[in-house]
């Protein structure tokens, strides 16, 4: 069992990571049970594959598990599902001191966290992430949100979970494409500020994607430790430190918008292509070496991930992609900050990027 603390004063919590932990969930979730029952929000796919493991643990502890099962997919992060979920939580008589368990990927975690933030002006919640993306990133740090017509994640709140339970064995049932998408967010930590971890990814990424549990666990532990450190330094993304976690997201957002935020390009896939483009643009500006940009792109390619516009299936003009970027929520004072790199493990926030130059770069990029 590995325990990673997230140090946030009165909002501090632990992340516990262990293989098979879901089967003995009540060993660690008992403090979050009230009145002999546990309310668990999940989606239809996870309900079939992983919920029975949690239920076996609550059953043997004499706890009643009350599941709320929502449709799988990004469309669930919506006003209508939020309304349904909050109505159900209120009907169940959730109290402010209670905890709701989010069992699923980033969609279930983000939606449940937001519902928990607003029901009765805030109740507790626990994250039990079941995708690699959620295990290495979205379950930690308290960003909760739904999507609106104006864009993704535009309606939300910072609301920290009270606990995060990570069982790498749940990845056994995750489709390979989803595993790869989550891997992009894992590699991100190496590229931000940890060149040794990127080298580890180059050496062990293939094993991780092949289902090697030791490699998966090592990557998850390393990633959540990095995320916990960054969130501890800048909980609400004010100092610029947490913004580093958005590496590849501005370019990636444009690709997601161009592909209609659909299954044509998963979020993690867009992030992989976006990171490769951010490094490509950094090399184009002479900020980092062409060798480093090539190394990043080659690693995503080897992992079976998109690593540029063509492999992401995007053929739009640069100006149109920049237009999409301008509608992202990361605008600050009317300008668009970009995460660029001086090398592997040397990401920085640039606030003076010329958008016409970015558009011209994208017109020439592959
Ligand atoms: P997801 O939650 O949609 O899960 C992907 C698919 O995998 C779904 O179909 C789901 O049913 C299925 N699934 C999940 N676990 C499974 C398992 N163990 N076995 C079989 N199938 C399983 O997607 P995601 O990639 O986990 O999350 C994407 C979301 O996360 C996006 O909405 C994104 O905005 C958000 N996100 C949030 C943060 C944050 O800090 N809050 C960070 C990154 C991404
Ligand atoms: N995934 C970006 C963040 O948590 O800040």
Short mmCIF file of C-alpha atoms and ligand atoms in Angstrom, two decimals:
data_model
loop_
_atom_site.label_atom_id
_atom_site.label_comp_id
_atom_site.label_asym_id
_atom_site.label_seq_id
_atom_site.Cartn_x
_atom_site.Cartn_y
_atom_site.Cartn_z
CA UNK A 1 0.00 0.00 0.00
CA UNK A 2 1.37 3.41 -0.97
CA UNK A 3 -0.06 6.54 0.61
CA UNK A 4 0.45 9.91 -1.05
CA UNK A 5 -0.73 12.88 1.01
CA UNK A 6 -2.20 15.95 -0.63
CA UNK A 7 -1.27 18.81 1.72
CA UNK A 8 -3.95 21.50 1.58
CA UNK A 9 -4.42 22.58 5.19
CA UNK A 10 -7.95 21.80 6.33
CA UNK A 11 -8.70 20.29 2.90
CA UNK A 12 -5.80 17.79 3.05
CA UNK A 13 -6.44 14.16 2.11
CA UNK A 14 -4.69 10.92 1.27
CA UNK A 15 -4.41 8.99 -1.96
CA UNK A 16 -4.05 5.26 -1.25
CA UNK A 17 -2.75 3.01 -4.00
CA UNK A 18 -2.70 -0.78 -3.85
CA UNK A 19 -3.37 -3.64 -6.20
CA UNK A 20 -6.71 -5.26 -5.33
CA UNK A 21 -7.69 -2.43 -2.95
CA UNK A 22 -11.19 -2.24 -4.47
CA UNK A 23 -11.93 -5.77 -3.21
CA UNK A 24 -11.18 -4.65 0.35
CA UNK A 25 -12.42 -1.09 -0.11
CA UNK A 26 -14.18 -1.04 3.26
CA UNK A 27 -10.78 -1.32 4.98
CA UNK A 28 -10.14 2.26 3.87
CA UNK A 29 -13.60 3.67 3.09
CA UNK A 30 -15.25 2.90 6.45
CA UNK A 31 -14.70 6.48 7.73
CA UNK A 32 -16.76 7.77 4.78
CA UNK A 33 -19.85 5.66 5.48
CA UNK A 34 -22.80 7.22 7.32
CA UNK A 35 -25.97 5.58 8.58
CA UNK A 36 -24.92 2.17 7.29
CA UNK A 37 -25.02 3.01 3.58
CA UNK A 38 -22.73 4.15 0.80
CA UNK A 39 -24.01 6.13 -2.21
CA UNK A 40 -21.93 5.30 -5.29
CA UNK A 41 -22.14 7.20 -8.57
CA UNK A 42 -20.87 5.28 -11.57
CA UNK A 43 -21.49 4.74 -15.29
CA UNK A 44 -23.03 1.79 -17.10
CA UNK A 45 -19.71 0.27 -18.24
CA UNK A 46 -18.03 0.57 -14.86
CA UNK A 47 -21.20 -0.69 -13.13
CA UNK A 48 -20.85 -3.94 -15.09
CA UNK A 49 -17.11 -4.38 -14.68
CA UNK A 50 -16.00 -2.89 -11.36
CA UNK A 51 -19.02 -2.08 -9.19
CA UNK A 52 -19.50 -5.76 -8.16
CA UNK A 53 -16.06 -5.70 -6.55
CA UNK A 54 -16.97 -2.67 -4.41
CA UNK A 55 -20.36 -4.19 -3.58
CA UNK A 56 -18.78 -7.42 -2.39
CA UNK A 57 -16.71 -5.38 0.05
CA UNK A 58 -19.68 -3.30 1.33
CA UNK A 59 -21.85 -6.45 1.58
CA UNK A 60 -19.32 -8.26 3.71
CA UNK A 61 -19.09 -5.21 5.98
CA UNK A 62 -22.90 -5.08 6.33
CA UNK A 63 -23.08 -1.73 4.50
CA UNK A 64 -25.87 -1.06 1.98
CA UNK A 65 -24.49 0.15 -1.33
CA UNK A 66 -26.85 2.49 -3.16
CA UNK A 67 -25.72 2.79 -6.81
CA UNK A 68 -26.60 5.69 -9.11
CA UNK A 69 -25.75 4.50 -12.61
CA UNK A 70 -25.39 7.11 -15.37
CA UNK A 71 -24.76 6.69 -19.11
CA UNK A 72 -21.08 6.28 -20.06
CA UNK A 73 -19.38 9.02 -22.06
CA UNK A 74 -18.52 12.71 -22.09
CA UNK A 75 -22.16 13.72 -22.74
CA UNK A 76 -22.90 12.77 -19.13
CA UNK A 77 -21.02 15.88 -17.94
CA UNK A 78 -24.16 17.90 -18.70
CA UNK A 79 -26.72 20.12 -16.97
CA UNK A 80 -29.40 17.46 -17.44
CA UNK A 81 -27.35 14.67 -15.80
CA UNK A 82 -26.26 17.06 -13.05
CA UNK A 83 -29.90 17.86 -12.37
CA UNK A 84 -30.81 14.18 -12.26
CA UNK A 85 -27.88 13.34 -10.03
CA UNK A 86 -28.48 16.16 -7.54
CA UNK A 87 -32.22 15.29 -7.43
CA UNK A 88 -31.36 11.68 -6.61
CA UNK A 89 -28.85 12.69 -3.95
CA UNK A 90 -31.46 14.94 -2.32
CA UNK A 91 -34.11 12.22 -2.51
CA UNK A 92 -31.67 9.90 -0.77
CA UNK A 93 -31.42 12.44 2.03
CA UNK A 94 -27.72 13.22 1.60
CA UNK A 95 -26.47 15.36 4.47
CA UNK A 96 -23.61 17.86 4.41
CA UNK A 97 -21.39 15.56 6.45
CA UNK A 98 -22.00 12.61 4.11
CA UNK A 99 -19.68 11.36 1.38
CA UNK A 100 -20.67 10.33 -2.13
CA UNK A 101 -18.35 7.87 -3.87
CA UNK A 102 -17.40 8.50 -7.52
CA UNK A 103 -16.50 5.15 -9.11
CA UNK A 104 -15.42 5.75 -12.70
CA UNK A 105 -13.28 7.77 -15.06
CA UNK A 106 -12.87 11.53 -15.31
CA UNK A 107 -16.46 12.00 -16.44
CA UNK A 108 -17.96 10.43 -13.33
CA UNK A 109 -15.35 12.03 -11.07
CA UNK A 110 -15.85 15.55 -12.48
CA UNK A 111 -19.66 15.33 -12.42
CA UNK A 112 -19.94 13.73 -8.98
CA UNK A 113 -17.43 16.17 -7.53
CA UNK A 114 -19.43 19.11 -8.88
CA UNK A 115 -22.70 17.66 -7.57
CA UNK A 116 -21.02 17.21 -4.18
CA UNK A 117 -19.80 20.82 -4.31
CA UNK A 118 -23.32 22.22 -4.69
CA UNK A 119 -25.72 19.81 -2.96
CA UNK A 120 -26.70 21.44 0.33
CA UNK A 121 -23.87 23.94 -0.34
CA UNK A 122 -21.36 21.14 -0.29
CA UNK A 123 -21.11 17.56 0.92
CA UNK A 124 -18.08 15.27 0.91
CA UNK A 125 -16.96 12.95 -1.85
CA UNK A 126 -14.45 10.20 -2.42
CA UNK A 127 -12.76 9.40 -5.72
CA UNK A 128 -12.33 5.80 -6.85
CA UNK A 129 -10.86 6.35 -10.34
CA UNK A 130 -11.14 3.50 -12.84
CA UNK A 131 -9.33 4.88 -15.91
CA UNK A 132 -5.61 5.56 -16.11
CA UNK A 133 -6.41 9.20 -16.93
CA UNK A 134 -8.46 9.54 -13.75
CA UNK A 135 -5.89 7.66 -11.66
CA UNK A 136 -2.95 9.82 -12.72
CA UNK A 137 -4.72 13.15 -13.04
CA UNK A 138 -8.43 13.97 -12.72
CA UNK A 139 -9.18 12.25 -9.38
CA UNK A 140 -6.62 14.42 -7.58
CA UNK A 141 -6.79 18.17 -7.12
CA UNK A 142 -10.47 19.00 -6.83
CA UNK A 143 -11.24 20.40 -10.27
CA UNK A 144 -14.89 19.49 -10.83
CA UNK A 145 -17.05 20.50 -13.78
CA UNK A 146 -19.68 19.88 -16.39
CA UNK A 147 -19.68 21.02 -20.01
CA UNK A 148 -21.96 23.73 -21.38
CA UNK A 149 -22.98 24.79 -24.88
CA UNK A 150 -20.18 27.38 -24.72
CA UNK A 151 -17.50 24.75 -24.15
CA UNK A 152 -15.97 21.99 -22.03
CA UNK A 153 -15.56 22.28 -18.26
CA UNK A 154 -16.85 25.86 -18.24
CA UNK A 155 -19.26 25.32 -15.32
CA UNK A 156 -17.58 23.98 -12.23
CA UNK A 157 -15.97 24.48 -8.86
CA UNK A 158 -12.85 23.61 -6.94
CA UNK A 159 -14.02 20.99 -4.45
CA UNK A 160 -11.42 18.63 -3.03
CA UNK A 161 -12.27 14.97 -2.43
CA UNK A 162 -11.84 13.63 1.10
CA UNK A 163 -9.99 10.53 -0.08
CA UNK A 164 -8.76 8.89 -3.29
CA UNK A 165 -8.68 5.08 -3.58
CA UNK A 166 -6.57 3.84 -6.50
CA UNK A 167 -6.56 0.16 -7.46
CA UNK A 168 -4.42 -0.38 -10.58
CA UNK A 169 -6.09 -3.76 -11.20
CA UNK A 170 -9.24 -2.00 -12.46
CA UNK A 171 -7.21 -1.15 -15.58
CA UNK A 172 -7.51 -4.82 -16.64
CA UNK A 173 -11.00 -4.14 -17.99
CA UNK A 174 -10.22 -0.73 -19.50
CA UNK A 175 -10.22 -0.72 -23.33
CA UNK A 176 -6.67 -0.42 -24.75
CA UNK A 177 -7.49 2.86 -26.47
CA UNK A 178 -8.60 4.43 -23.16
CA UNK A 179 -5.42 3.14 -21.49
CA UNK A 180 -3.29 4.81 -24.17
CA UNK A 181 -5.25 8.07 -23.81
CA UNK A 182 -4.53 8.08 -20.07
CA UNK A 183 -0.89 7.33 -20.78
CA UNK A 184 -0.56 10.71 -22.52
CA UNK A 185 -1.46 12.46 -19.25
CA UNK A 186 1.13 10.27 -17.48
CA UNK A 187 3.96 11.19 -19.86
CA UNK A 188 2.98 14.83 -19.32
CA UNK A 189 4.52 14.82 -15.81
CA UNK A 190 7.92 13.91 -17.25
CA UNK A 191 7.71 16.63 -19.86
CA UNK A 192 6.66 19.32 -17.37
CA UNK A 193 9.57 19.16 -14.96
CA UNK A 194 10.95 15.64 -14.64
CA UNK A 195 13.20 14.53 -17.52
CA UNK A 196 14.13 11.34 -15.62
CA UNK A 197 10.46 10.30 -15.55
CA UNK A 198 10.18 10.90 -19.29
CA UNK A 199 13.19 8.62 -19.76
CA UNK A 200 11.43 6.06 -17.52
CA UNK A 201 8.38 6.32 -19.80
CA UNK A 202 10.55 5.72 -22.85
CA UNK A 203 12.00 2.63 -21.17
CA UNK A 204 8.80 1.22 -19.61
CA UNK A 205 5.82 2.77 -21.45
CA UNK A 206 5.38 -0.27 -23.70
CA UNK A 207 5.22 -2.60 -20.65
CA UNK A 208 2.67 -0.32 -18.98
CA UNK A 209 0.48 -0.31 -22.10
CA UNK A 210 0.87 -4.08 -22.33
CA UNK A 211 -0.77 -4.42 -18.91
CA UNK A 212 2.34 -4.87 -16.76
CA UNK A 213 1.01 -4.16 -13.27
CA UNK A 214 4.34 -3.16 -11.74
CA UNK A 215 4.95 -0.58 -14.48
CA UNK A 216 1.38 0.73 -14.19
CA UNK A 217 1.65 1.06 -10.41
CA UNK A 218 5.02 2.81 -10.59
CA UNK A 219 3.69 5.30 -13.15
CA UNK A 220 0.53 5.98 -11.12
CA UNK A 221 2.48 6.49 -7.88
CA UNK A 222 4.95 8.80 -9.58
CA UNK A 223 2.21 10.79 -11.32
CA UNK A 224 -0.02 11.32 -8.29
CA UNK A 225 2.98 12.35 -6.20
CA UNK A 226 3.78 14.98 -8.85
CA UNK A 227 0.16 16.10 -9.05
CA UNK A 228 -0.17 16.27 -5.25
CA UNK A 229 2.97 18.42 -5.07
CA UNK A 230 1.78 20.82 -7.76
CA UNK A 231 -1.76 21.09 -6.35
CA UNK A 232 -0.29 21.65 -2.87
CA UNK A 233 1.68 24.59 -4.28
CA UNK A 234 -1.15 26.17 -6.29
CA UNK A 235 -4.55 24.70 -5.43
CA UNK A 236 -6.67 27.03 -7.56
CA UNK A 237 -4.25 27.73 -10.43
CA UNK A 238 -3.40 31.28 -9.36
CA UNK A 239 0.40 31.27 -9.32
CA UNK A 240 0.90 29.62 -12.69
CA UNK A 241 2.36 26.45 -11.16
CA UNK A 242 -0.79 24.33 -11.60
CA UNK A 243 -1.25 25.73 -15.11
CA UNK A 244 1.79 23.61 -16.11
CA UNK A 245 -0.55 20.61 -15.90
CA UNK A 246 -2.28 22.02 -18.98
CA UNK A 247 0.74 21.23 -21.17
CA UNK A 248 -0.59 20.32 -24.62
CA UNK A 249 -4.14 21.27 -23.66
CA UNK A 250 -4.40 24.52 -25.68
CA UNK A 251 -3.27 22.88 -28.93
CA UNK A 252 -5.21 19.76 -27.89
CA UNK A 253 -8.37 21.76 -27.21
CA UNK A 254 -8.30 23.09 -30.78
CA UNK A 255 -8.05 19.52 -32.10
CA UNK A 256 -10.91 18.35 -29.85
CA UNK A 257 -13.06 21.28 -30.95
CA UNK A 258 -12.28 20.56 -34.61
CA UNK A 259 -13.28 16.91 -34.16
CA UNK A 260 -16.46 17.90 -32.32
CA UNK A 261 -15.37 16.66 -28.84
CA UNK A 262 -16.29 13.22 -30.09
CA UNK A 263 -14.94 9.68 -29.91
CA UNK A 264 -13.02 10.53 -33.09
CA UNK A 265 -10.36 11.97 -30.78
CA UNK A 266 -10.36 11.20 -27.05
CA UNK A 267 -9.21 13.91 -24.62
CA UNK A 268 -5.94 12.09 -23.84
CA UNK A 269 -5.28 11.54 -27.54
CA UNK A 270 -5.77 15.26 -28.18
CA UNK A 271 -3.38 15.99 -25.30
CA UNK A 272 -0.70 13.73 -26.84
CA UNK A 273 -0.97 15.48 -30.22
CA UNK A 274 -1.19 18.84 -28.44
CA UNK A 275 1.99 18.18 -26.45
CA UNK A 276 3.82 17.14 -29.62
CA UNK A 277 2.64 20.38 -31.29
CA UNK A 278 3.66 22.48 -28.26
CA UNK A 279 7.15 20.98 -28.46
CA UNK A 280 7.14 21.40 -32.26
CA UNK A 281 6.21 25.06 -31.88
CA UNK A 282 8.86 25.52 -29.16
CA UNK A 283 11.49 24.08 -31.53
CA UNK A 284 10.17 26.29 -34.36
CA UNK A 285 10.71 29.33 -32.09
CA UNK A 286 14.23 28.14 -31.20
CA UNK A 287 13.23 27.66 -27.56
CA UNK A 288 14.03 23.95 -27.46
CA UNK A 289 16.04 21.66 -29.69
CA UNK A 290 14.50 19.92 -32.69
CA UNK A 291 15.90 16.68 -31.21
CA UNK A 292 13.82 17.10 -28.04
CA UNK A 293 10.67 17.83 -30.07
CA UNK A 294 11.36 14.76 -32.22
CA UNK A 295 11.95 12.61 -29.11
CA UNK A 296 8.53 13.60 -27.71
CA UNK A 297 6.75 12.98 -30.98
CA UNK A 298 8.53 9.63 -31.47
CA UNK A 299 7.50 8.46 -28.01
CA UNK A 300 3.81 9.21 -28.57
CA UNK A 301 4.02 7.54 -31.98
CA UNK A 302 5.61 4.44 -30.41
CA UNK A 303 2.79 4.41 -27.83
CA UNK A 304 0.21 4.34 -30.62
CA UNK A 305 -0.94 7.88 -29.83
CA UNK A 306 -1.50 10.83 -32.18
CA UNK A 307 1.63 12.97 -32.39
CA UNK A 308 0.58 15.78 -34.71
CA UNK A 309 -2.25 17.09 -36.86
CA UNK A 310 -2.37 14.29 -39.44
CA UNK A 311 -2.21 11.46 -36.91
CA UNK A 312 -4.96 13.25 -34.94
CA UNK A 313 -7.07 13.22 -38.08
CA UNK A 314 -7.21 17.04 -38.30
CA UNK A 315 -6.78 18.93 -41.58
CA UNK A 316 -8.03 22.41 -40.64
CA UNK A 317 -6.30 25.69 -41.41
CA UNK A 318 -4.10 27.13 -38.67
CA UNK A 319 -6.34 30.21 -38.31
CA UNK A 320 -9.35 28.01 -37.60
CA UNK A 321 -7.47 26.05 -34.94
CA UNK A 322 -6.36 29.31 -33.30
CA UNK A 323 -10.01 30.43 -33.37
CA UNK A 324 -10.89 27.29 -31.36
CA UNK A 325 -8.08 28.05 -28.90
CA UNK A 326 -9.51 31.53 -28.30
CA UNK A 327 -12.73 29.96 -27.06
CA UNK A 328 -10.94 27.88 -24.44
CA UNK A 329 -11.38 28.87 -20.80
CA UNK A 330 -7.67 29.56 -20.34
CA UNK A 331 -7.82 33.13 -21.70
CA UNK A 332 -6.29 35.59 -19.23
CA UNK A 333 -6.79 39.36 -19.56
CA UNK A 334 -7.71 38.89 -23.21
CA UNK A 335 -4.50 36.97 -24.03
CA UNK A 336 -3.90 33.29 -24.42
CA UNK A 337 -1.08 31.87 -22.30
CA UNK A 338 0.78 28.97 -23.93
CA UNK A 339 2.78 26.23 -22.29
CA UNK A 340 6.02 25.96 -24.21
CA UNK A 341 9.27 24.11 -23.49
CA UNK A 342 12.96 24.89 -23.31
CA UNK A 343 13.58 21.15 -23.36
CA UNK A 344 12.25 17.88 -21.95
CA UNK A 345 11.26 18.55 -18.34
CA UNK A 346 11.47 22.32 -18.85
CA UNK A 347 7.94 23.53 -19.53
CA UNK A 348 7.11 27.18 -18.90
CA UNK A 349 4.15 29.52 -19.29
CA UNK A 350 4.56 32.03 -22.15
CA UNK A 351 2.19 35.01 -22.19
CA UNK A 352 3.52 36.78 -25.28
CA UNK A 353 2.80 34.29 -28.03
CA UNK A 354 1.78 35.79 -31.39
CA UNK A 355 -1.35 33.96 -32.51
CA UNK A 356 -0.72 34.68 -36.21
CA UNK A 357 2.64 32.98 -35.79
CA UNK A 358 0.96 29.96 -34.16
CA UNK A 359 -1.52 29.80 -37.07
CA UNK A 360 1.33 29.93 -39.61
CA UNK A 361 3.17 27.19 -37.70
CA UNK A 362 0.06 25.00 -37.73
CA UNK A 363 -0.33 25.55 -41.49
CA UNK A 364 3.14 24.08 -41.97
CA UNK A 365 2.91 21.38 -39.25
CA UNK A 366 2.25 17.72 -39.99
P1 LIG B 1 -14.43 8.55 -19.08
O1 LIG B 1 -14.75 8.81 -17.67
O2 LIG B 1 -15.45 8.85 -20.11
O3 LIG B 1 -14.00 7.01 -19.23
C1 LIG B 1 -13.67 6.52 -20.50
C2 LIG B 1 -14.48 5.27 -20.85
O4 LIG B 1 -13.96 4.17 -20.12
C3 LIG B 1 -15.96 5.34 -20.48
O5 LIG B 1 -16.69 4.74 -21.50
C4 LIG B 1 -16.06 4.51 -19.21
O6 LIG B 1 -17.32 3.90 -19.08
C5 LIG B 1 -15.00 3.48 -19.44
N1 LIG B 1 -14.38 2.92 -18.24
C6 LIG B 1 -13.93 3.59 -17.16
N2 LIG B 1 -13.29 2.76 -16.34
C7 LIG B 1 -13.36 1.54 -16.88
C8 LIG B 1 -12.84 0.27 -16.50
N3 LIG B 1 -12.08 0.11 -15.43
N4 LIG B 1 -13.13 -0.79 -17.30
C9 LIG B 1 -13.86 -0.62 -18.43
N5 LIG B 1 -14.32 0.56 -18.87
C10 LIG B 1 -14.05 1.63 -18.09
O7 LIG B 1 -13.10 9.31 -19.55
P2 LIG B 1 -11.71 9.66 -18.84
O8 LIG B 1 -10.73 9.64 -19.94
O9 LIG B 1 -11.46 8.87 -17.62
O10 LIG B 1 -11.95 11.16 -18.37
C11 LIG B 1 -12.14 12.20 -19.30
C12 LIG B 1 -12.74 13.37 -18.58
O11 LIG B 1 -11.86 13.79 -17.55
C13 LIG B 1 -12.98 14.59 -19.46
O12 LIG B 1 -14.28 15.06 -19.25
C14 LIG B 1 -11.95 15.60 -18.96
O13 LIG B 1 -12.41 16.93 -19.10
C15 LIG B 1 -11.82 15.20 -17.53
N6 LIG B 1 -10.56 15.59 -16.90
C16 LIG B 1 -10.63 16.22 -15.70
C17 LIG B 1 -9.48 16.58 -15.05
C18 LIG B 1 -9.55 17.21 -13.69
O14 LIG B 1 -8.52 17.66 -13.17
N7 LIG B 1 -10.71 17.25 -13.07
C19 LIG B 1 -8.22 16.29 -15.61
C20 LIG B 1 -8.18 15.65 -16.84
C21 LIG B 1 -9.36 15.29 -17.48
N1 LIG B 2 -5.62 18.43 -15.08
C1 LIG B 2 -5.28 19.78 -14.84
C2 LIG B 2 -5.38 20.17 -13.42
O1 LIG B 2 -5.77 19.39 -12.58
O2 LIG B 2 -5.06 21.27 -13.09
#
